[in-house]
Tab-separated table of C-alpha atoms and ligand atoms in Angstrom:
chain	number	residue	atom	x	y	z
A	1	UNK	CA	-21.081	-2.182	18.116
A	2	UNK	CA	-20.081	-5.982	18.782
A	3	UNK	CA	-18.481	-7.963	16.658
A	4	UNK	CA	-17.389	-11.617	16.873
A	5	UNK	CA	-14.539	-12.752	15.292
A	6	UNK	CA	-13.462	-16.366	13.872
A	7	UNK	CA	-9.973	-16.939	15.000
A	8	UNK	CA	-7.502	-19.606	14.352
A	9	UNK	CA	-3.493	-18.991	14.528
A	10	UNK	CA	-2.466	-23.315	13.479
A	11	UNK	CA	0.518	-22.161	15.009
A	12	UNK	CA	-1.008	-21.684	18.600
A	13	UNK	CA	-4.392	-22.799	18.222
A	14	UNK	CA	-5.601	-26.265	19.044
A	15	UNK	CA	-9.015	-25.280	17.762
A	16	UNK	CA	-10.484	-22.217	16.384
A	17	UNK	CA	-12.676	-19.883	18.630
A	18	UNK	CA	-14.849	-16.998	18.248
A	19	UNK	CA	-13.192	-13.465	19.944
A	20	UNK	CA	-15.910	-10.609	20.954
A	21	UNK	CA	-14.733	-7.038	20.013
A	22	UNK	CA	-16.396	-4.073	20.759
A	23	UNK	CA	-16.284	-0.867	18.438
A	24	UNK	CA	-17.338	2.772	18.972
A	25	UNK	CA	-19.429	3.629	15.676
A	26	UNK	CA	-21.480	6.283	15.631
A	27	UNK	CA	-25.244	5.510	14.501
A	28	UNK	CA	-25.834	6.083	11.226
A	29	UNK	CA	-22.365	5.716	9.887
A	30	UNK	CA	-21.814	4.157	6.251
A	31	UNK	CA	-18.873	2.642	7.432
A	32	UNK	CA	-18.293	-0.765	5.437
A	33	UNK	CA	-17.942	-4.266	7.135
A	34	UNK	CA	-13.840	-3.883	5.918
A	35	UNK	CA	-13.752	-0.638	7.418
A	36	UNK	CA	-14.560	-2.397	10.719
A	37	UNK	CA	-11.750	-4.979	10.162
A	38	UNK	CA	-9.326	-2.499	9.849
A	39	UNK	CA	-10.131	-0.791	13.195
A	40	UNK	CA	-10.307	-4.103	14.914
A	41	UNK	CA	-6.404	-4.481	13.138
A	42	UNK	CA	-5.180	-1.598	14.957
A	43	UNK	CA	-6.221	-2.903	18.262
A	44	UNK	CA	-5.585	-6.421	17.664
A	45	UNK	CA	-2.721	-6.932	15.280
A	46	UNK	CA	-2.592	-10.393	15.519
A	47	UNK	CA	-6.134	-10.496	13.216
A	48	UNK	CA	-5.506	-11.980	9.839
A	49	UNK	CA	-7.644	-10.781	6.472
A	50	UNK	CA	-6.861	-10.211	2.895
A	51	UNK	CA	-7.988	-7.358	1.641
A	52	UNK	CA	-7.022	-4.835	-1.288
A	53	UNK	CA	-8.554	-2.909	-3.509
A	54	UNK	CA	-11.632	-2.092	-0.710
A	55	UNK	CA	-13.871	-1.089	-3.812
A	56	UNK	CA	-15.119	-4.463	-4.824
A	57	UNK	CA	-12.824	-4.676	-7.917
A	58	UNK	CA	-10.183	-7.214	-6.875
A	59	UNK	CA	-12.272	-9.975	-4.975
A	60	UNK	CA	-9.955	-10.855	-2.113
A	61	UNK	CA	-12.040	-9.801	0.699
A	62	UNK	CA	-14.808	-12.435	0.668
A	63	UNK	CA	-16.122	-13.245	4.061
A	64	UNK	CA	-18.431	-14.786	5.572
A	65	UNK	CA	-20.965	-12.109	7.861
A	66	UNK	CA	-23.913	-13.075	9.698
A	67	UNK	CA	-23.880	-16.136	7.766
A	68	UNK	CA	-23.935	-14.724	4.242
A	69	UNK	CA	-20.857	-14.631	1.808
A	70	UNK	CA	-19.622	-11.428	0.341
A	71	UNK	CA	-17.056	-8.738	0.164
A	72	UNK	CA	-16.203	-7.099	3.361
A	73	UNK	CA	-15.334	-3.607	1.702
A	74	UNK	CA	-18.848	-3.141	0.078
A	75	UNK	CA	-21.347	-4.906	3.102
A	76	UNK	CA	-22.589	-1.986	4.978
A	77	UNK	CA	-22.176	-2.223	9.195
A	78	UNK	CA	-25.902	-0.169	8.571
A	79	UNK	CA	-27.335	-3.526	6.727
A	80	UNK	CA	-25.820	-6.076	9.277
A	81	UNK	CA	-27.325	-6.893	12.883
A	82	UNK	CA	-24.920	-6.834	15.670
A	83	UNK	CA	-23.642	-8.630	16.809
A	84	UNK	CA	-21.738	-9.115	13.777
A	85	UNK	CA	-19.953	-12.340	13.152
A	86	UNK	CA	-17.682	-12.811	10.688
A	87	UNK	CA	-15.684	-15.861	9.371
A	88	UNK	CA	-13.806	-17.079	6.970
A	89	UNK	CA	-15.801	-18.278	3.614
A	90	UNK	CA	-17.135	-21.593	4.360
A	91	UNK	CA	-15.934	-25.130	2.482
A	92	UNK	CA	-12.100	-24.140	2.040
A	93	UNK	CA	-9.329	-25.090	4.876
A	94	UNK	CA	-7.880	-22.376	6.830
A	95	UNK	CA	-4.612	-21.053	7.096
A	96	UNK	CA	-5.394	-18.217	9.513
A	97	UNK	CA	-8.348	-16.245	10.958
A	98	UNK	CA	-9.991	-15.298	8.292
A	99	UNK	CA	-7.571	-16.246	5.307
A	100	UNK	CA	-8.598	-19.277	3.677
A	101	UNK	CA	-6.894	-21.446	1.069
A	102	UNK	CA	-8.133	-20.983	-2.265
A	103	UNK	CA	-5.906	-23.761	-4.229
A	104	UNK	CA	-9.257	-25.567	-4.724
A	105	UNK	CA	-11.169	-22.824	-6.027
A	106	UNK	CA	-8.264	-22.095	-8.343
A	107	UNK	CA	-8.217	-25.406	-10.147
A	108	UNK	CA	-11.388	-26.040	-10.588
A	109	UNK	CA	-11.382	-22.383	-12.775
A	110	UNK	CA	-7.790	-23.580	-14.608
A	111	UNK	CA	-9.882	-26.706	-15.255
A	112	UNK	CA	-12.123	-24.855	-17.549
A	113	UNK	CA	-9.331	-23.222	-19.782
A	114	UNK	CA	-10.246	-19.977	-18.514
A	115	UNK	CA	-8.357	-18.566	-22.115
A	116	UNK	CA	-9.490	-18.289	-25.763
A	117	UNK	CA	-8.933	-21.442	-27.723
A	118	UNK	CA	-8.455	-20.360	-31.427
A	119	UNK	CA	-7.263	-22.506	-34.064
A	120	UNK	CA	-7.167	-20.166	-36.834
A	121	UNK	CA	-4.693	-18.029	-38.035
A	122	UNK	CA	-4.229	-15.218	-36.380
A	123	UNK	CA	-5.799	-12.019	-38.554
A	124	UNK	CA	-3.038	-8.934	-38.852
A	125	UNK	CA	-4.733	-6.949	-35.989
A	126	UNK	CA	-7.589	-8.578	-34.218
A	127	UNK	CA	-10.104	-10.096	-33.897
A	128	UNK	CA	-13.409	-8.775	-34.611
A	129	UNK	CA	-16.638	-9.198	-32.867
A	130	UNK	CA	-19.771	-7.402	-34.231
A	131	UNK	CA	-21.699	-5.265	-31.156
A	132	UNK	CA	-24.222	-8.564	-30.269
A	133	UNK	CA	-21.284	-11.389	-30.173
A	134	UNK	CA	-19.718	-8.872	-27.617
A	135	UNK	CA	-22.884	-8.508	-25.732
A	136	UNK	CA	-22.991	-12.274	-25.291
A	137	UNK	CA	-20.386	-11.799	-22.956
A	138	UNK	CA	-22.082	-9.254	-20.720
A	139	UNK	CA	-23.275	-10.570	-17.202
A	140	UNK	CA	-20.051	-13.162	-17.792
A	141	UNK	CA	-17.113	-11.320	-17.798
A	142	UNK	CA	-17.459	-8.949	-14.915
A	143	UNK	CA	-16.953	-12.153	-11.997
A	144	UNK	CA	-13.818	-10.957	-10.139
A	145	UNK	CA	-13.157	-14.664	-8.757
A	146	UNK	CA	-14.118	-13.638	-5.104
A	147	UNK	CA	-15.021	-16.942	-4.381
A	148	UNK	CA	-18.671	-16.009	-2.549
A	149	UNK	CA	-20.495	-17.894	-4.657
A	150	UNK	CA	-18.787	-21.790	-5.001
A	151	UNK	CA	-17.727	-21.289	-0.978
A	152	UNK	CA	-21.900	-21.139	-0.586
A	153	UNK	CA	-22.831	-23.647	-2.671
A	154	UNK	CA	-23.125	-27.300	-0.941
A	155	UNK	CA	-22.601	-28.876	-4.040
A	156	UNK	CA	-19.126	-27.395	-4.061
A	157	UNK	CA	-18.498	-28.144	-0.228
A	158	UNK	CA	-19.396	-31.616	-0.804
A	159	UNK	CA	-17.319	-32.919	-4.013
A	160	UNK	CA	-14.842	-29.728	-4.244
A	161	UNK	CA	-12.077	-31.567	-6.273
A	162	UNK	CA	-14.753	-33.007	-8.759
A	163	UNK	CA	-17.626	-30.419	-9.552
A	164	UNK	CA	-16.423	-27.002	-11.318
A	165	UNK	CA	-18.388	-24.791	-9.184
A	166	UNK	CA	-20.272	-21.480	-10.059
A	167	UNK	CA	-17.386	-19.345	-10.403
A	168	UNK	CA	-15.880	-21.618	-12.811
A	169	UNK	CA	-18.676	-22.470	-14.165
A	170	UNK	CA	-19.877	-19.128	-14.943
A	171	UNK	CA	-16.063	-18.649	-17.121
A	172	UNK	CA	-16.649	-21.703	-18.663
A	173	UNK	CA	-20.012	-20.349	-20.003
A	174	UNK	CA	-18.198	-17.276	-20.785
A	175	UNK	CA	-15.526	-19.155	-23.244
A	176	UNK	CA	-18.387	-21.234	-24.703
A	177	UNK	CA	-19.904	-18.357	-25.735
A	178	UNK	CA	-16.975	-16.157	-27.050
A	179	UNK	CA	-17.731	-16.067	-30.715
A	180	UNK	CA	-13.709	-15.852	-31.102
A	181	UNK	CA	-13.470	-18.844	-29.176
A	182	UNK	CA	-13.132	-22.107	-31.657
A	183	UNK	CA	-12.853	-24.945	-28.600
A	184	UNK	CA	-16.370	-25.067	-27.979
A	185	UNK	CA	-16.913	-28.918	-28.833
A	186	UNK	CA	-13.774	-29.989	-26.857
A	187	UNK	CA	-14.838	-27.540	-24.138
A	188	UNK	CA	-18.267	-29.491	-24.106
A	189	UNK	CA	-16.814	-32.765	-23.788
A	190	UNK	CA	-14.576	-32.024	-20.542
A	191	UNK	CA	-17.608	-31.318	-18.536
A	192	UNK	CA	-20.081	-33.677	-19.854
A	193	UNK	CA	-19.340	-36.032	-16.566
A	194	UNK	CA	-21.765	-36.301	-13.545
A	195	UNK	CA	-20.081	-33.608	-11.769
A	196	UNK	CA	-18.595	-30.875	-13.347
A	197	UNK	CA	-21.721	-29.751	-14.123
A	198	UNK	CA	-24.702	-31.853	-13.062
A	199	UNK	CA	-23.735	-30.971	-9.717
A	200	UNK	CA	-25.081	-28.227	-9.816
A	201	UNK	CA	-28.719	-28.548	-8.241
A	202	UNK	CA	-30.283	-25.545	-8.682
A	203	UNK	CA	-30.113	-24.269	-5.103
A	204	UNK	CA	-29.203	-20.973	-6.769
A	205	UNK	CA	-27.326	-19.540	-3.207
A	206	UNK	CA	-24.666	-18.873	-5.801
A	207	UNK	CA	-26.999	-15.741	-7.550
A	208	UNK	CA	-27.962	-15.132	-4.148
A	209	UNK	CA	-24.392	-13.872	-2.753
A	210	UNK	CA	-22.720	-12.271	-5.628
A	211	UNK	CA	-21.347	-8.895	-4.825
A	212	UNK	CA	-21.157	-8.359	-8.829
A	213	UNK	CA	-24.724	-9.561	-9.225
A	214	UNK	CA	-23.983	-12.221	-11.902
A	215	UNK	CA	-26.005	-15.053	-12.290
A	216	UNK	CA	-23.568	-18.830	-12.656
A	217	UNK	CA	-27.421	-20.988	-12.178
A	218	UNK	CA	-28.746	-18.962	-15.481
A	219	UNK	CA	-25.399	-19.540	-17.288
A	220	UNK	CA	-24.945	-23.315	-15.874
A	221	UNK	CA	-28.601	-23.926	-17.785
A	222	UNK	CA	-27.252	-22.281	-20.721
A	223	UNK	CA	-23.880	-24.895	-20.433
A	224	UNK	CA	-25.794	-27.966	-19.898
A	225	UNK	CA	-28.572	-27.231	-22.831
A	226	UNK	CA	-25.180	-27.024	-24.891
A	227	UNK	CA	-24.381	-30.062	-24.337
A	228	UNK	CA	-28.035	-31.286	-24.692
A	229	UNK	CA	-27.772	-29.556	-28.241
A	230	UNK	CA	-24.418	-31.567	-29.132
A	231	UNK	CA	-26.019	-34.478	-27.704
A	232	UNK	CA	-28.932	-34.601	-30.000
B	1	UNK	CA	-13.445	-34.645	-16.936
B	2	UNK	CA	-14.720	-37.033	-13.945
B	3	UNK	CA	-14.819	-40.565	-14.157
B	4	UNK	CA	-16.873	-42.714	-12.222
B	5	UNK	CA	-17.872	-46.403	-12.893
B	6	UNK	CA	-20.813	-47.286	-10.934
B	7	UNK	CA	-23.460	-44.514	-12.179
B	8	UNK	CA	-25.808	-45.674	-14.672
B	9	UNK	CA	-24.917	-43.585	-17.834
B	10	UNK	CA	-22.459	-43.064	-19.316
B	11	UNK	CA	-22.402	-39.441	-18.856
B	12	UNK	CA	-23.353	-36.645	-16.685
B	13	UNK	CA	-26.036	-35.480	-19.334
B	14	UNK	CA	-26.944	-39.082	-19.924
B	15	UNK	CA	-27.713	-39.922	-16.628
B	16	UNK	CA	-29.348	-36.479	-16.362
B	17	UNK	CA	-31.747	-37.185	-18.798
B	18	UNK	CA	-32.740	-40.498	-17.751
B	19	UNK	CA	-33.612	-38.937	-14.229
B	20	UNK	CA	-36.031	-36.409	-16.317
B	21	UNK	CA	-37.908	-38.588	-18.869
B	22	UNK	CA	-37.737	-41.556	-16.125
B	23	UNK	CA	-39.781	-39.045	-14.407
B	24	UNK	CA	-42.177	-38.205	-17.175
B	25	UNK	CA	-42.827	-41.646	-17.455
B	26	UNK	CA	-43.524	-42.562	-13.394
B	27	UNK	CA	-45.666	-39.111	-13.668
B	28	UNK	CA	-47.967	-40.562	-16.396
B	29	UNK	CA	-47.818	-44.092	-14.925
B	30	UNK	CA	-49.204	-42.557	-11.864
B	31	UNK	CA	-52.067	-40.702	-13.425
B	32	UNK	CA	-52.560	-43.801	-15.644
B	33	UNK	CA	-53.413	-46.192	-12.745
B	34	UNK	CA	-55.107	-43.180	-10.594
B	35	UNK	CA	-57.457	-42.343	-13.863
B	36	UNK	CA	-57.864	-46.701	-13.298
B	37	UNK	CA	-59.077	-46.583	-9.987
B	38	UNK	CA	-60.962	-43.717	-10.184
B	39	UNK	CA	-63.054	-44.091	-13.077
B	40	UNK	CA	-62.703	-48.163	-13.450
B	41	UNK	CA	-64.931	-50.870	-12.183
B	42	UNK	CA	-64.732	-51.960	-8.718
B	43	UNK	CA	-61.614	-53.451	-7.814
B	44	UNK	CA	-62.450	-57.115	-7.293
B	45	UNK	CA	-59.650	-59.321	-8.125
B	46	UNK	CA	-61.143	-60.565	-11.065
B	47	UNK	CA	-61.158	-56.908	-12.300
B	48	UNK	CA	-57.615	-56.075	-11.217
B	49	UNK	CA	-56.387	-59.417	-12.539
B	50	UNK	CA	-58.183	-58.415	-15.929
B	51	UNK	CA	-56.751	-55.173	-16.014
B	52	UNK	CA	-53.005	-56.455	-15.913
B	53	UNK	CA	-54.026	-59.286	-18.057
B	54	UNK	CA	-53.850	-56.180	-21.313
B	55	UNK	CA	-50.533	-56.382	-22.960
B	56	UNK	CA	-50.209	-52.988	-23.414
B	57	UNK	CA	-50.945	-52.662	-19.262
B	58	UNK	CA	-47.910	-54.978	-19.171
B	59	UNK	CA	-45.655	-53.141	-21.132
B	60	UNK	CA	-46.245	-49.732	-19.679
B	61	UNK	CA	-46.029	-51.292	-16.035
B	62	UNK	CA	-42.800	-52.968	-17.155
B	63	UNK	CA	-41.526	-49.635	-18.399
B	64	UNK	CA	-43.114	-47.945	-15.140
B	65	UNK	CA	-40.593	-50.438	-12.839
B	66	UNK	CA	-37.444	-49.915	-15.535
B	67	UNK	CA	-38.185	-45.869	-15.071
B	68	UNK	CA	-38.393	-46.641	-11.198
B	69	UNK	CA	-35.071	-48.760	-10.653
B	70	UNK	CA	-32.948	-46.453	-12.805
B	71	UNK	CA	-34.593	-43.259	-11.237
B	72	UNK	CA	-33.530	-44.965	-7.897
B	73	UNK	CA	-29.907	-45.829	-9.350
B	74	UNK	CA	-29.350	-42.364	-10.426
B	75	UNK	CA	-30.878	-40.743	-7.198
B	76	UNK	CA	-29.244	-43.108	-4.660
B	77	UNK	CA	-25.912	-42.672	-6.128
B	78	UNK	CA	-25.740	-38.930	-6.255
B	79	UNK	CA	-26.954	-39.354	-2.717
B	80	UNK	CA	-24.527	-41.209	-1.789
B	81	UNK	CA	-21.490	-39.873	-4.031
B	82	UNK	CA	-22.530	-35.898	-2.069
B	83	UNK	CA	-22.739	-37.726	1.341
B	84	UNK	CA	-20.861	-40.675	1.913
B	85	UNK	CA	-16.894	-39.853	1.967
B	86	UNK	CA	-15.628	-43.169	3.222
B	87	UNK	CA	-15.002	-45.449	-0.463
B	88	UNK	CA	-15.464	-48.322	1.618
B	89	UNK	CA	-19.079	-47.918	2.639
B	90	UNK	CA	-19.550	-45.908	-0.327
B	91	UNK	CA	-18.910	-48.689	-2.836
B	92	UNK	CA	-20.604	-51.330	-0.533
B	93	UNK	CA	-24.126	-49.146	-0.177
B	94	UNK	CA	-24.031	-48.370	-4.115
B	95	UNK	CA	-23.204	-52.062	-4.816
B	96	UNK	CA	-26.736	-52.916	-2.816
B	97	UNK	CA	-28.759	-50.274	-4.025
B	98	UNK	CA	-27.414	-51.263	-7.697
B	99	UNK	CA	-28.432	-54.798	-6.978
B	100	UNK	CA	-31.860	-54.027	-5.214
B	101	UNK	CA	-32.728	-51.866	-8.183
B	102	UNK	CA	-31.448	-54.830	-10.671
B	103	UNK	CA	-33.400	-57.455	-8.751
B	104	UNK	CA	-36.746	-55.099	-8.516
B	105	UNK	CA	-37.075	-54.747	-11.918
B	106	UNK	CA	-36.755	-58.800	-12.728
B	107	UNK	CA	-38.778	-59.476	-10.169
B	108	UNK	CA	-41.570	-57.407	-11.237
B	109	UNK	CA	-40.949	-58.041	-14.955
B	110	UNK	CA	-41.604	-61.839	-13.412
B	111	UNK	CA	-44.804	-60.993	-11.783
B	112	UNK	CA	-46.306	-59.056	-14.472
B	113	UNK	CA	-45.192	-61.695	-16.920
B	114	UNK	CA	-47.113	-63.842	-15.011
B	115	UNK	CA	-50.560	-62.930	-14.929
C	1	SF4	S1	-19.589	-15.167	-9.919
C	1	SF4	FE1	-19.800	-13.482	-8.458
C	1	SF4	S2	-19.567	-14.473	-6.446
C	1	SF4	FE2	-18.793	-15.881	-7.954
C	1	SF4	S3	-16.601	-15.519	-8.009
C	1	SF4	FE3	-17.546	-14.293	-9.643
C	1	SF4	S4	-17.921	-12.315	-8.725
C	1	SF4	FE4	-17.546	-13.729	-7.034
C	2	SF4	S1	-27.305	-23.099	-8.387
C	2	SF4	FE1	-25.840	-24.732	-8.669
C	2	SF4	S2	-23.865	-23.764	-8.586
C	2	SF4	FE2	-25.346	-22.286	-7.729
C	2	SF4	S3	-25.264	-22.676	-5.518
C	2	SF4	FE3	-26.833	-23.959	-6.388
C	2	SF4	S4	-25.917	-25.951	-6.819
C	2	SF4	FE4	-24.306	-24.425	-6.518
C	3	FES	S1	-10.851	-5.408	-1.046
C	3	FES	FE1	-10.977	-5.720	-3.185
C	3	FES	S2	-12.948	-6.557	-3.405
C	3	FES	FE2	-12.940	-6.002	-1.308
């Protein structure tokens, strides 16, 4: 099977390249993309990729294959064409190969005070949420910050340091609608600018590539008719 | 929170709703003056000229050009705020559209007024 590689070492690089690798796999194999990676590692251990869990639980494999974000350890080789080209996750700088620089992506999601806001004081044990205030929280909670889905949005690749992004997005949707959560008006009015949300377009390529199958365009309508409800 | 001083509203969901019911209202304008020449007399200038001479033509005309120049505003400088990285040109091509879309609307207020 072929494979084509993004590389780029700053170091020795003037430019990054593209490097062809060939791998025995037999047909039929259920070998994932990450599997791949680590093969091409042992023959070439000057390739560069972050990579850890390889269950799709702690989000630091996103890559870009055949043009489509998503995590490397749970792509099948049997669903890709070869050749297979992989590269980094589009819109963030580089540092090597296929390890990107997430500091953006980061900020934007510590922008959104990605932690309960509670004013009250605090009960003896905890607090309570009945069975349907937790259920709120389902389809919310579950992102693992993989970064698939702001890296494939264009809004986010054109005005990264100003619009939140799906990811963060999705968590701020996730605070707003904590029933523990007591922040919701001062949540509102940090994103009631022209981009933190109103970026957001509607191009939906965010629901289109994540590996958790969460949905930030649904829960970006549900932040902006928020506001529209504070508004009127 | 962003701040930004040349978009028309004052916030993201303000100018987001002016791009919607500035929409509504170009959508019905449209029908309004197809219905016109579709089911209206011939349009002779004396007919045309009568048609705009209705006050409540005027107004909805004058409201159709407001609904136009701050659809424009809006549109043109999201364009241009996703597109154009250099501040220089940036401020200089939002600074014309801003004034086209300024001078449109009295100009047209001026030739409405005037029949
Ligand atoms: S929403 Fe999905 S794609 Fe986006 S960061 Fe979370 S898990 Fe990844
Ligand atoms: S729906 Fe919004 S957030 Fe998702 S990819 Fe499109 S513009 Fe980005
Ligand atoms: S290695 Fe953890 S999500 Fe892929």
């Amino acid at each position: 099977m072929k494979f084509q590689v993004y590389r780029y070492n700053p170091d020795t690089d003037k430019a990054p390249y593209m490097k062809d690798y060939e791998l025995d796999i037999p047909a039929g194999s259920d070998m994932m993309v990450l599997d791949a990676l680590m093969l091409l590692k042992e023959k070439d251990p000057t390739l560069a990729f972050r990579r850890s869990c390889r269950e799709g639980v702690c989000g630091s494999d996103g890559l870009n294959m055949n043009g489509r974000n998503g995590l490397a350890c749970v792509t099948p080789l049997s669903e890709l064409k070869a050749p297979i080209v992989i590269r980094p996750l589009p819109g963030l700088p580089v540092i090597r190969d296929l390890v990107v620089d997430m500091a953006q992506f980061y900020k934007q999601y510590e922008k959104i005070k990605p932690y309960l806001l509670n004013d009250e004081p605090a009960p003896a044990r905890e607090r309570l949420q009945s069975p349907e205030e937790r259920a709120e929280l389902d389809g919310l909670y579950e992102c693992i910050l993989c970064a698939c889905c702001s890296t494939s949005c264009p809004s986010f690749w054109w005005n990264p340091e100003k619009f939140v992004g799906p990811a963060g997005l999705l968590q701020a949707y996730r605070f707003l609608a904590d029933s523990r959560d007591t922040a919701t008006a001062e949540r509102l009015a940090d994103l009631d600018d022209a981009y933190s949300v109103f970026r957001c377009r509607g191009i939906m390529n965010c629901v289109d590539v994540c590996p958790k199958g969460l949905n930030p365009t649904h829960a970006i309508g549900k932040v902006r008719s928020l506001l529209l409800k504070n508004a009127v | 929170m962003v701040k930004q001083v040349t978009s028309l509203g004052r916030s993201g969901l303000h100018d987001w709703m002016i791009q919607r019911v500035s929409a509504v209202v170009l959508a019905a304008y449209t029908i309004f003056l197809l219905g016109y020449l579709v089911c209206g007399p011939d349009v002779t200038y004396e007919a045309w000229r009568e048609f705009f001479g209705c006050l409540y033509v005027k107004l909805f005309t004058l409201i159709a050009i407001a609904a136009l120049a701050a659809h424009a505003w809006i549109g043109i400088w999201t364009v241009c705020t996703d597109y154009i990285k250099c501040s220089c040109i940036r401020m200089v091509v939002q600074s014309a559209s801003i004034i086209a879309c300024l001078v449109y609307v009295a100009w047209g207020a001026l030739i409405v007024w005037g029949v």
